[in-house]
């Protein structure tokens, strides 16, 4: 897996200026759009191409998220690209064997919202919602979306007003779809990238701005910024961070894009659990691995 990733990375770097510049001048082949998932288990089934309704109606009244129990667990559906995979594995680590929380690992590497022909997230989300009936949907994607695309006969350059409107509509569709199914949404912003990575931080911030703006427009959707989570005291990207005991832990992969297991995965997952507790009045406890005590997540009681 690692060898295949570095081969893919070398290829992407070779065309990085074309793919990941803020404004694209030419269409990009779908095969060059994907940051490769490099180590995780993956789901091989691709939803067939189909368009979902552009703007499903969102219910005006939503029930509060009840405190989960072993008999009535909280289902959290995790979707996204390979960064979403990193997050979902961290959530699974934190929840451990907690029977009151069910983590559904549905993120798929190399996907996004820009290339629906490669992977249709609106269709996939509708299938996952119908199958699992989650109370909360956690989303982390966008690493593959800093690209231009075609909308019918219209060429849409990345970063243009037309791109912002079109991509914003795709994000809104995902949010509205989850809300229509009765699920709250936690949309996690992209983290800062290394200066040497294939992803431009200017482009990542442009994508995050879309997610944050759309979250403000959709009641029941929470935007969680992860931008400063992997920065050092000088505000720069860092591969290593000290845990509360002062031990240096690797939190980002050498590619400067992905989140390193297990500590990095658990760091961003700790942030997400903290925000879920804060915004939905829950007190989810941690039963698995958790080196990041600074998020003040309670430990689940040990059952004799």
PDB file of C-alpha atoms in Angstrom:
ATOM      1  CA  UNK A   1       0.000   0.000   0.000  1.00  0.00           C
ATOM      2  CA  UNK A   2       2.725   2.478   0.966  1.00  0.00           C
ATOM      3  CA  UNK A   3       4.701   1.827  -2.243  1.00  0.00           C
ATOM      4  CA  UNK A   4       1.600   2.274  -4.371  1.00  0.00           C
ATOM      5  CA  UNK A   5       0.852   5.545  -2.592  1.00  0.00           C
ATOM      6  CA  UNK A   6       4.284   7.022  -3.238  1.00  0.00           C
ATOM      7  CA  UNK A   7       4.030   6.108  -6.926  1.00  0.00           C
ATOM      8  CA  UNK A   8       0.653   7.812  -7.059  1.00  0.00           C
ATOM      9  CA  UNK A   9       1.994  10.791  -5.135  1.00  0.00           C
ATOM     10  CA  UNK A  10       4.878  11.229  -7.550  1.00  0.00           C
ATOM     11  CA  UNK A  11       2.399  11.319 -10.407  1.00  0.00           C
ATOM     12  CA  UNK A  12       0.140  13.827  -8.702  1.00  0.00           C
ATOM     13  CA  UNK A  13       3.043  16.099  -7.812  1.00  0.00           C
ATOM     14  CA  UNK A  14       3.994  16.140 -11.477  1.00  0.00           C
ATOM     15  CA  UNK A  15       0.657  17.653 -12.379  1.00  0.00           C
ATOM     16  CA  UNK A  16       0.075  19.404  -9.067  1.00  0.00           C
ATOM     17  CA  UNK A  17       0.242  22.890 -10.520  1.00  0.00           C
ATOM     18  CA  UNK A  18      -2.476  22.010 -13.009  1.00  0.00           C
ATOM     19  CA  UNK A  19      -4.764  20.296 -10.549  1.00  0.00           C
ATOM     20  CA  UNK A  20      -4.519  22.207  -7.313  1.00  0.00           C
ATOM     21  CA  UNK A  21      -4.038  25.843  -8.345  1.00  0.00           C
ATOM     22  CA  UNK A  22      -6.666  28.232  -7.072  1.00  0.00           C
ATOM     23  CA  UNK A  23      -8.101  28.922 -10.543  1.00  0.00           C
ATOM     24  CA  UNK A  24      -7.990  26.124 -13.121  1.00  0.00           C
ATOM     25  CA  UNK A  25      -7.588  26.925 -16.817  1.00  0.00           C
ATOM     26  CA  UNK A  26      -8.238  23.497 -18.315  1.00  0.00           C
ATOM     27  CA  UNK A  27     -10.463  20.504 -17.544  1.00  0.00           C
ATOM     28  CA  UNK A  28      -8.780  17.806 -15.467  1.00  0.00           C
ATOM     29  CA  UNK A  29      -9.009  14.073 -16.076  1.00  0.00           C
ATOM     30  CA  UNK A  30     -10.920  12.300 -13.258  1.00  0.00           C
ATOM     31  CA  UNK A  31      -7.948   9.965 -12.729  1.00  0.00           C
ATOM     32  CA  UNK A  32      -5.834  12.905 -11.512  1.00  0.00           C
ATOM     33  CA  UNK A  33      -8.322  14.258  -9.003  1.00  0.00           C
ATOM     34  CA  UNK A  34      -7.932  11.767  -6.180  1.00  0.00           C
ATOM     35  CA  UNK A  35      -5.686  11.913  -3.143  1.00  0.00           C
ATOM     36  CA  UNK A  36      -5.014   8.238  -2.708  1.00  0.00           C
ATOM     37  CA  UNK A  37      -6.156   6.359   0.386  1.00  0.00           C
ATOM     38  CA  UNK A  38      -3.043   4.516   1.444  1.00  0.00           C
ATOM     39  CA  UNK A  39      -3.604   2.200   4.302  1.00  0.00           C
ATOM     40  CA  UNK A  40      -7.241   1.861   5.260  1.00  0.00           C
ATOM     41  CA  UNK A  41      -9.830  -0.789   4.678  1.00  0.00           C
ATOM     42  CA  UNK A  42     -12.142   0.446   1.979  1.00  0.00           C
ATOM     43  CA  UNK A  43     -15.571  -0.146   0.513  1.00  0.00           C
ATOM     44  CA  UNK A  44     -15.460  -1.194  -3.121  1.00  0.00           C
ATOM     45  CA  UNK A  45     -19.100  -0.644  -4.141  1.00  0.00           C
ATOM     46  CA  UNK A  46     -19.739   2.497  -6.159  1.00  0.00           C
ATOM     47  CA  UNK A  47     -23.284   3.879  -6.278  1.00  0.00           C
ATOM     48  CA  UNK A  48     -24.533   4.155  -9.820  1.00  0.00           C
ATOM     49  CA  UNK A  49     -24.701   7.639 -11.317  1.00  0.00           C
ATOM     50  CA  UNK A  50     -27.983   9.316 -10.557  1.00  0.00           C
ATOM     51  CA  UNK A  51     -29.057  12.791  -9.558  1.00  0.00           C
ATOM     52  CA  UNK A  52     -30.837  13.289  -6.256  1.00  0.00           C
ATOM     53  CA  UNK A  53     -33.425  16.052  -5.779  1.00  0.00           C
ATOM     54  CA  UNK A  54     -31.645  19.392  -5.763  1.00  0.00           C
ATOM     55  CA  UNK A  55     -33.344  20.772  -2.663  1.00  0.00           C
ATOM     56  CA  UNK A  56     -35.226  18.269  -0.497  1.00  0.00           C
ATOM     57  CA  UNK A  57     -37.548  19.961   1.971  1.00  0.00           C
ATOM     58  CA  UNK A  58     -36.151  20.167   5.475  1.00  0.00           C
ATOM     59  CA  UNK A  59     -38.541  19.487   8.371  1.00  0.00           C
ATOM     60  CA  UNK A  60     -39.275  22.597  10.411  1.00  0.00           C
ATOM     61  CA  UNK A  61     -39.251  20.661  13.702  1.00  0.00           C
ATOM     62  CA  UNK A  62     -36.581  18.180  14.711  1.00  0.00           C
ATOM     63  CA  UNK A  63     -36.523  16.136  17.924  1.00  0.00           C
ATOM     64  CA  UNK A  64     -33.607  16.643  20.287  1.00  0.00           C
ATOM     65  CA  UNK A  65     -30.874  13.993  20.254  1.00  0.00           C
ATOM     66  CA  UNK A  66     -31.728  11.719  23.196  1.00  0.00           C
ATOM     67  CA  UNK A  67     -29.008  10.536  25.534  1.00  0.00           C
ATOM     68  CA  UNK A  68     -28.078   7.097  24.186  1.00  0.00           C
ATOM     69  CA  UNK A  69     -28.398   3.900  26.160  1.00  0.00           C
ATOM     70  CA  UNK A  70     -27.302   0.330  25.541  1.00  0.00           C
ATOM     71  CA  UNK A  71     -30.867  -0.460  24.505  1.00  0.00           C
ATOM     72  CA  UNK A  72     -31.235   2.648  22.305  1.00  0.00           C
ATOM     73  CA  UNK A  73     -27.744   3.491  21.016  1.00  0.00           C
ATOM     74  CA  UNK A  74     -26.741   6.650  19.192  1.00  0.00           C
ATOM     75  CA  UNK A  75     -25.855   5.953  15.552  1.00  0.00           C
ATOM     76  CA  UNK A  76     -23.218   8.235  14.035  1.00  0.00           C
ATOM     77  CA  UNK A  77     -22.794   7.881  10.273  1.00  0.00           C
ATOM     78  CA  UNK A  78     -19.327   8.948   9.074  1.00  0.00           C
ATOM     79  CA  UNK A  79     -18.905   9.877   5.409  1.00  0.00           C
ATOM     80  CA  UNK A  80     -16.195  11.528   3.346  1.00  0.00           C
ATOM     81  CA  UNK A  81     -12.955  10.827   1.486  1.00  0.00           C
ATOM     82  CA  UNK A  82      -9.693   9.348   2.814  1.00  0.00           C
ATOM     83  CA  UNK A  83      -9.507  12.156   5.390  1.00  0.00           C
ATOM     84  CA  UNK A  84     -13.019  11.119   6.413  1.00  0.00           C
ATOM     85  CA  UNK A  85     -11.679   7.585   6.788  1.00  0.00           C
ATOM     86  CA  UNK A  86      -9.002   8.912   9.139  1.00  0.00           C
ATOM     87  CA  UNK A  87     -11.673  10.610  11.235  1.00  0.00           C
ATOM     88  CA  UNK A  88     -14.015   7.620  11.348  1.00  0.00           C
ATOM     89  CA  UNK A  89     -11.255   5.308  12.578  1.00  0.00           C
ATOM     90  CA  UNK A  90     -10.457   7.801  15.315  1.00  0.00           C
ATOM     91  CA  UNK A  91     -14.109   7.864  16.354  1.00  0.00           C
ATOM     92  CA  UNK A  92     -14.153   4.064  16.440  1.00  0.00           C
ATOM     93  CA  UNK A  93     -11.004   4.120  18.601  1.00  0.00           C
ATOM     94  CA  UNK A  94     -12.557   6.532  21.100  1.00  0.00           C
ATOM     95  CA  UNK A  95     -15.884   4.778  21.342  1.00  0.00           C
ATOM     96  CA  UNK A  96     -14.199   1.385  21.671  1.00  0.00           C
ATOM     97  CA  UNK A  97     -16.723  -1.183  22.798  1.00  0.00           C
ATOM     98  CA  UNK A  98     -19.244   1.377  24.090  1.00  0.00           C
ATOM     99  CA  UNK A  99     -22.581  -0.303  23.307  1.00  0.00           C
ATOM    100  CA  UNK A 100     -24.433   3.023  23.557  1.00  0.00           C
ATOM    101  CA  UNK A 101     -22.714   4.465  20.459  1.00  0.00           C
ATOM    102  CA  UNK A 102     -22.650   2.871  17.012  1.00  0.00           C
ATOM    103  CA  UNK A 103     -20.078   4.293  14.573  1.00  0.00           C
ATOM    104  CA  UNK A 104     -20.925   3.537  10.938  1.00  0.00           C
ATOM    105  CA  UNK A 105     -17.715   3.742   8.870  1.00  0.00           C
ATOM    106  CA  UNK A 106     -18.995   4.798   5.447  1.00  0.00           C
ATOM    107  CA  UNK A 107     -16.247   7.157   4.214  1.00  0.00           C
ATOM    108  CA  UNK A 108     -14.689   6.156   0.880  1.00  0.00           C
ATOM    109  CA  UNK A 109     -11.191   7.205  -0.188  1.00  0.00           C
ATOM    110  CA  UNK A 110     -10.609   9.163  -3.424  1.00  0.00           C
ATOM    111  CA  UNK A 111     -14.135  10.577  -3.466  1.00  0.00           C
ATOM    112  CA  UNK A 112     -15.680  14.034  -3.195  1.00  0.00           C
ATOM    113  CA  UNK A 113     -18.468  16.226  -4.524  1.00  0.00           C
ATOM    114  CA  UNK A 114     -16.733  17.588  -7.637  1.00  0.00           C
ATOM    115  CA  UNK A 115     -16.799  14.358  -9.673  1.00  0.00           C
ATOM    116  CA  UNK A 116     -20.233  12.792  -9.240  1.00  0.00           C
ATOM    117  CA  UNK A 117     -19.599  10.440 -12.169  1.00  0.00           C
ATOM    118  CA  UNK A 118     -16.777   8.796 -10.200  1.00  0.00           C
ATOM    119  CA  UNK A 119     -18.693   8.527  -6.915  1.00  0.00           C
ATOM    120  CA  UNK A 120     -22.187   9.866  -6.337  1.00  0.00           C
ATOM    121  CA  UNK A 121     -22.263  11.009  -2.719  1.00  0.00           C
ATOM    122  CA  UNK A 122     -25.875  12.274  -2.771  1.00  0.00           C
ATOM    123  CA  UNK A 123     -27.029   8.820  -3.857  1.00  0.00           C
ATOM    124  CA  UNK A 124     -24.672   7.029  -1.466  1.00  0.00           C
ATOM    125  CA  UNK A 125     -25.822   9.197   1.442  1.00  0.00           C
ATOM    126  CA  UNK A 126     -29.485   8.473   0.719  1.00  0.00           C
ATOM    127  CA  UNK A 127     -28.717   4.744   0.788  1.00  0.00           C
ATOM    128  CA  UNK A 128     -26.792   4.983   4.060  1.00  0.00           C
ATOM    129  CA  UNK A 129     -29.516   7.092   5.686  1.00  0.00           C
ATOM    130  CA  UNK A 130     -32.177   4.570   4.708  1.00  0.00           C
ATOM    131  CA  UNK A 131     -30.056   1.660   5.917  1.00  0.00           C
ATOM    132  CA  UNK A 132     -28.792   2.953   9.275  1.00  0.00           C
ATOM    133  CA  UNK A 133     -31.202   5.777  10.284  1.00  0.00           C
ATOM    134  CA  UNK A 134     -28.453   7.744  12.061  1.00  0.00           C
ATOM    135  CA  UNK A 135     -29.163  10.527  14.508  1.00  0.00           C
ATOM    136  CA  UNK A 136     -25.941  12.328  13.510  1.00  0.00           C
ATOM    137  CA  UNK A 137     -24.017  12.435  10.218  1.00  0.00           C
ATOM    138  CA  UNK A 138     -20.337  13.424  10.436  1.00  0.00           C
ATOM    139  CA  UNK A 139     -18.791  14.667   7.164  1.00  0.00           C
ATOM    140  CA  UNK A 140     -15.131  15.277   6.286  1.00  0.00           C
ATOM    141  CA  UNK A 141     -14.272  15.588   2.603  1.00  0.00           C
ATOM    142  CA  UNK A 142     -12.969  18.057   0.044  1.00  0.00           C
ATOM    143  CA  UNK A 143      -9.344  17.018  -0.493  1.00  0.00           C
ATOM    144  CA  UNK A 144     -10.249  15.953  -4.026  1.00  0.00           C
ATOM    145  CA  UNK A 145     -12.543  18.890  -4.772  1.00  0.00           C
ATOM    146  CA  UNK A 146     -10.113  21.755  -5.461  1.00  0.00           C
ATOM    147  CA  UNK A 147     -10.685  21.285  -9.190  1.00  0.00           C
ATOM    148  CA  UNK A 148     -12.685  22.626 -12.067  1.00  0.00           C
ATOM    149  CA  UNK A 149     -15.541  20.555 -13.431  1.00  0.00           C
ATOM    150  CA  UNK A 150     -18.193  20.467 -16.134  1.00  0.00           C
ATOM    151  CA  UNK A 151     -21.815  21.133 -15.316  1.00  0.00           C
ATOM    152  CA  UNK A 152     -23.581  19.898 -18.413  1.00  0.00           C
ATOM    153  CA  UNK A 153     -22.097  21.857 -21.329  1.00  0.00           C
ATOM    154  CA  UNK A 154     -20.805  24.563 -18.969  1.00  0.00           C
ATOM    155  CA  UNK A 155     -17.142  24.537 -17.882  1.00  0.00           C
ATOM    156  CA  UNK A 156     -16.880  25.655 -14.249  1.00  0.00           C
ATOM    157  CA  UNK A 157     -13.390  26.962 -13.267  1.00  0.00           C
ATOM    158  CA  UNK A 158     -12.357  26.301  -9.698  1.00  0.00           C
ATOM    159  CA  UNK A 159     -12.668  29.377  -7.483  1.00  0.00           C
ATOM    160  CA  UNK A 160     -14.929  31.280  -9.886  1.00  0.00           C
ATOM    161  CA  UNK A 161     -18.295  32.690  -8.729  1.00  0.00           C
ATOM    162  CA  UNK A 162     -20.004  29.998 -10.806  1.00  0.00           C
ATOM    163  CA  UNK A 163     -17.934  27.298  -9.073  1.00  0.00           C
ATOM    164  CA  UNK A 164     -18.738  28.712  -5.623  1.00  0.00           C
ATOM    165  CA  UNK A 165     -22.449  28.709  -6.400  1.00  0.00           C
ATOM    166  CA  UNK A 166     -22.451  25.252  -8.007  1.00  0.00           C
ATOM    167  CA  UNK A 167     -20.261  23.579  -5.392  1.00  0.00           C
ATOM    168  CA  UNK A 168     -22.213  25.308  -2.641  1.00  0.00           C
ATOM    169  CA  UNK A 169     -25.392  23.821  -4.070  1.00  0.00           C
ATOM    170  CA  UNK A 170     -23.829  20.341  -3.923  1.00  0.00           C
ATOM    171  CA  UNK A 171     -22.892  20.846  -0.274  1.00  0.00           C
ATOM    172  CA  UNK A 172     -26.365  22.194   0.491  1.00  0.00           C
ATOM    173  CA  UNK A 173     -27.935  19.138  -1.133  1.00  0.00           C
ATOM    174  CA  UNK A 174     -26.006  16.835   1.186  1.00  0.00           C
ATOM    175  CA  UNK A 175     -26.960  18.834   4.261  1.00  0.00           C
ATOM    176  CA  UNK A 176     -30.616  19.044   3.292  1.00  0.00           C
ATOM    177  CA  UNK A 177     -30.756  15.338   2.479  1.00  0.00           C
ATOM    178  CA  UNK A 178     -29.504  14.364   5.924  1.00  0.00           C
ATOM    179  CA  UNK A 179     -31.813  16.846   7.652  1.00  0.00           C
ATOM    180  CA  UNK A 180     -34.805  15.576   5.692  1.00  0.00           C
ATOM    181  CA  UNK A 181     -34.031  12.083   7.014  1.00  0.00           C
ATOM    182  CA  UNK A 182     -34.074  13.428  10.576  1.00  0.00           C
ATOM    183  CA  UNK A 183     -30.306  13.458  11.172  1.00  0.00           C
ATOM    184  CA  UNK A 184     -28.237  16.322  12.479  1.00  0.00           C
ATOM    185  CA  UNK A 185     -25.030  17.100  10.582  1.00  0.00           C
ATOM    186  CA  UNK A 186     -21.534  17.799  11.876  1.00  0.00           C
ATOM    187  CA  UNK A 187     -19.511  19.069   8.908  1.00  0.00           C
ATOM    188  CA  UNK A 188     -15.806  19.019   9.751  1.00  0.00           C
ATOM    189  CA  UNK A 189     -13.617  21.495   7.896  1.00  0.00           C
ATOM    190  CA  UNK A 190     -10.428  20.429   6.161  1.00  0.00           C
ATOM    191  CA  UNK A 191      -7.271  20.640   8.303  1.00  0.00           C
ATOM    192  CA  UNK A 192      -4.230  22.708   7.396  1.00  0.00           C
ATOM    193  CA  UNK A 193      -1.907  21.013   4.899  1.00  0.00           C
ATOM    194  CA  UNK A 194       1.889  20.965   4.771  1.00  0.00           C
ATOM    195  CA  UNK A 195       3.493  23.502   2.433  1.00  0.00           C
ATOM    196  CA  UNK A 196       5.106  20.628   0.498  1.00  0.00           C
ATOM    197  CA  UNK A 197       1.893  18.661   0.042  1.00  0.00           C
ATOM    198  CA  UNK A 198      -0.054  18.396  -3.205  1.00  0.00           C
ATOM    199  CA  UNK A 199      -2.941  20.376  -1.713  1.00  0.00           C
ATOM    200  CA  UNK A 200      -2.939  24.164  -1.605  1.00  0.00           C
ATOM    201  CA  UNK A 201      -3.962  25.723   1.701  1.00  0.00           C
ATOM    202  CA  UNK A 202      -5.496  28.606  -0.217  1.00  0.00           C
ATOM    203  CA  UNK A 203      -7.730  26.101  -1.976  1.00  0.00           C
ATOM    204  CA  UNK A 204      -8.509  24.285   1.284  1.00  0.00           C
ATOM    205  CA  UNK A 205      -9.609  27.553   2.879  1.00  0.00           C
ATOM    206  CA  UNK A 206     -11.832  28.290  -0.120  1.00  0.00           C
ATOM    207  CA  UNK A 207     -13.517  24.913   0.318  1.00  0.00           C
ATOM    208  CA  UNK A 208     -13.908  25.426   4.073  1.00  0.00           C
ATOM    209  CA  UNK A 209     -15.555  28.791   3.453  1.00  0.00           C
ATOM    210  CA  UNK A 210     -18.226  27.048   1.381  1.00  0.00           C
ATOM    211  CA  UNK A 211     -18.878  24.451   4.093  1.00  0.00           C
ATOM    212  CA  UNK A 212     -19.099  27.092   6.810  1.00  0.00           C
ATOM    213  CA  UNK A 213     -21.389  29.358   4.788  1.00  0.00           C
ATOM    214  CA  UNK A 214     -23.764  26.515   3.944  1.00  0.00           C
ATOM    215  CA  UNK A 215     -23.841  25.310   7.555  1.00  0.00           C
ATOM    216  CA  UNK A 216     -25.049  28.762   8.622  1.00  0.00           C
ATOM    217  CA  UNK A 217     -27.946  28.429   6.174  1.00  0.00           C
ATOM    218  CA  UNK A 218     -29.089  25.015   7.434  1.00  0.00           C
ATOM    219  CA  UNK A 219     -30.519  24.727  10.950  1.00  0.00           C
ATOM    220  CA  UNK A 220     -29.351  21.513  12.573  1.00  0.00           C
ATOM    221  CA  UNK A 221     -25.993  21.605  10.781  1.00  0.00           C
ATOM    222  CA  UNK A 222     -22.846  22.376  12.805  1.00  0.00           C
ATOM    223  CA  UNK A 223     -19.570  23.406  11.175  1.00  0.00           C
ATOM    224  CA  UNK A 224     -16.463  22.315  13.104  1.00  0.00           C
ATOM    225  CA  UNK A 225     -13.163  23.918  12.136  1.00  0.00           C
ATOM    226  CA  UNK A 226     -10.085  21.672  12.370  1.00  0.00           C
ATOM    227  CA  UNK A 227      -7.739  24.249  10.825  1.00  0.00           C
ATOM    228  CA  UNK A 228      -5.633  24.992  13.913  1.00  0.00           C
ATOM    229  CA  UNK A 229      -5.775  21.463  15.326  1.00  0.00           C
ATOM    230  CA  UNK A 230      -2.558  20.355  13.625  1.00  0.00           C
ATOM    231  CA  UNK A 231      -0.571  23.568  14.049  1.00  0.00           C
ATOM    232  CA  UNK A 232       2.356  24.248  16.366  1.00  0.00           C
ATOM    233  CA  UNK A 233       2.747  27.215  18.702  1.00  0.00           C
ATOM    234  CA  UNK A 234       3.853  29.347  15.737  1.00  0.00           C
ATOM    235  CA  UNK A 235       0.686  28.562  13.806  1.00  0.00           C
ATOM    236  CA  UNK A 236       2.462  26.295  11.309  1.00  0.00           C
ATOM    237  CA  UNK A 237       1.609  22.805  10.117  1.00  0.00           C
ATOM    238  CA  UNK A 238       3.266  20.135  12.244  1.00  0.00           C
ATOM    239  CA  UNK A 239       3.582  16.363  11.995  1.00  0.00           C
ATOM    240  CA  UNK A 240       4.091  15.978  15.752  1.00  0.00           C
ATOM    241  CA  UNK A 241       2.271  17.335  18.788  1.00  0.00           C
ATOM    242  CA  UNK A 242       2.844  16.752  22.500  1.00  0.00           C
ATOM    243  CA  UNK A 243       0.166  14.904  24.437  1.00  0.00           C
ATOM    244  CA  UNK A 244      -0.841  16.170  27.918  1.00  0.00           C
ATOM    245  CA  UNK A 245       2.044  14.171  29.420  1.00  0.00           C
ATOM    246  CA  UNK A 246       4.529  15.922  27.138  1.00  0.00           C
ATOM    247  CA  UNK A 247       5.190  12.928  24.888  1.00  0.00           C
ATOM    248  CA  UNK A 248       5.587  13.823  21.207  1.00  0.00           C
ATOM    249  CA  UNK A 249       3.050  11.952  19.076  1.00  0.00           C
ATOM    250  CA  UNK A 250       2.871  11.727  15.288  1.00  0.00           C
ATOM    251  CA  UNK A 251      -0.415  13.247  14.161  1.00  0.00           C
ATOM    252  CA  UNK A 252       0.022  13.731  10.383  1.00  0.00           C
ATOM    253  CA  UNK A 253       1.410  11.445   7.683  1.00  0.00           C
ATOM    254  CA  UNK A 254       4.666  12.265   5.829  1.00  0.00           C
ATOM    255  CA  UNK A 255       2.629  13.236   2.748  1.00  0.00           C
ATOM    256  CA  UNK A 256       1.472  16.352   4.594  1.00  0.00           C
ATOM    257  CA  UNK A 257      -2.148  15.556   3.750  1.00  0.00           C
ATOM    258  CA  UNK A 258      -3.456  12.577   5.670  1.00  0.00           C
ATOM    259  CA  UNK A 259      -3.948  12.206   9.403  1.00  0.00           C
ATOM    260  CA  UNK A 260      -1.628   9.732  11.118  1.00  0.00           C
ATOM    261  CA  UNK A 261      -2.989   6.809  13.110  1.00  0.00           C
ATOM    262  CA  UNK A 262      -3.642   6.345  15.880  1.00  0.00           C
ATOM    263  CA  UNK A 263      -2.875   9.631  17.677  1.00  0.00           C
ATOM    264  CA  UNK A 264      -3.833  11.990  14.838  1.00  0.00           C
ATOM    265  CA  UNK A 265      -7.052  10.125  14.148  1.00  0.00           C
ATOM    266  CA  UNK A 266      -7.949  10.240  17.832  1.00  0.00           C
ATOM    267  CA  UNK A 267      -7.064  13.935  18.088  1.00  0.00           C
ATOM    268  CA  UNK A 268      -9.539  15.052  15.438  1.00  0.00           C
ATOM    269  CA  UNK A 269     -12.106  12.532  16.715  1.00  0.00           C
ATOM    270  CA  UNK A 270     -11.767  14.008  20.226  1.00  0.00           C
ATOM    271  CA  UNK A 271     -12.578  17.445  18.821  1.00  0.00           C
ATOM    272  CA  UNK A 272     -15.634  16.082  17.023  1.00  0.00           C
ATOM    273  CA  UNK A 273     -16.970  14.257  20.099  1.00  0.00           C
ATOM    274  CA  UNK A 274     -16.440  17.398  22.180  1.00  0.00           C
ATOM    275  CA  UNK A 275     -18.434  19.435  19.649  1.00  0.00           C
ATOM    276  CA  UNK A 276     -21.209  16.818  19.451  1.00  0.00           C
ATOM    277  CA  UNK A 277     -21.550  16.936  23.235  1.00  0.00           C
ATOM    278  CA  UNK A 278     -21.548  20.722  23.242  1.00  0.00           C
ATOM    279  CA  UNK A 279     -24.032  21.327  20.436  1.00  0.00           C
ATOM    280  CA  UNK A 280     -26.477  18.492  21.092  1.00  0.00           C
ATOM    281  CA  UNK A 281     -26.521  18.432  24.886  1.00  0.00           C
ATOM    282  CA  UNK A 282     -24.950  14.991  25.130  1.00  0.00           C
ATOM    283  CA  UNK A 283     -22.243  13.600  27.381  1.00  0.00           C
ATOM    284  CA  UNK A 284     -20.716  10.865  25.264  1.00  0.00           C
ATOM    285  CA  UNK A 285     -17.996   9.071  27.179  1.00  0.00           C
ATOM    286  CA  UNK A 286     -14.825   7.464  25.864  1.00  0.00           C
ATOM    287  CA  UNK A 287     -14.332   3.740  26.307  1.00  0.00           C
ATOM    288  CA  UNK A 288     -11.417   3.181  23.940  1.00  0.00           C
ATOM    289  CA  UNK A 289      -7.982   4.684  23.333  1.00  0.00           C
ATOM    290  CA  UNK A 290      -7.751   8.422  24.127  1.00  0.00           C
ATOM    291  CA  UNK A 291      -4.349  10.119  24.577  1.00  0.00           C
ATOM    292  CA  UNK A 292      -5.803  13.653  24.345  1.00  0.00           C
ATOM    293  CA  UNK A 293      -7.149  14.424  27.815  1.00  0.00           C
ATOM    294  CA  UNK A 294      -7.283  18.170  27.099  1.00  0.00           C
ATOM    295  CA  UNK A 295     -10.715  17.731  25.480  1.00  0.00           C
ATOM    296  CA  UNK A 296     -12.130  16.719  28.882  1.00  0.00           C
ATOM    297  CA  UNK A 297     -14.024  13.719  27.575  1.00  0.00           C
ATOM    298  CA  UNK A 298     -15.348  11.564  30.384  1.00  0.00           C
ATOM    299  CA  UNK A 299     -14.296   7.932  30.611  1.00  0.00           C
ATOM    300  CA  UNK A 300     -17.094   5.403  30.416  1.00  0.00           C
ATOM    301  CA  UNK A 301     -17.573   3.530  33.691  1.00  0.00           C
ATOM    302  CA  UNK A 302     -15.955   0.117  33.770  1.00  0.00           C
ATOM    303  CA  UNK A 303     -18.447  -2.712  33.914  1.00  0.00           C
ATOM    304  CA  UNK A 304     -17.303  -5.432  36.355  1.00  0.00           C
TER     305      UNK A 304
END
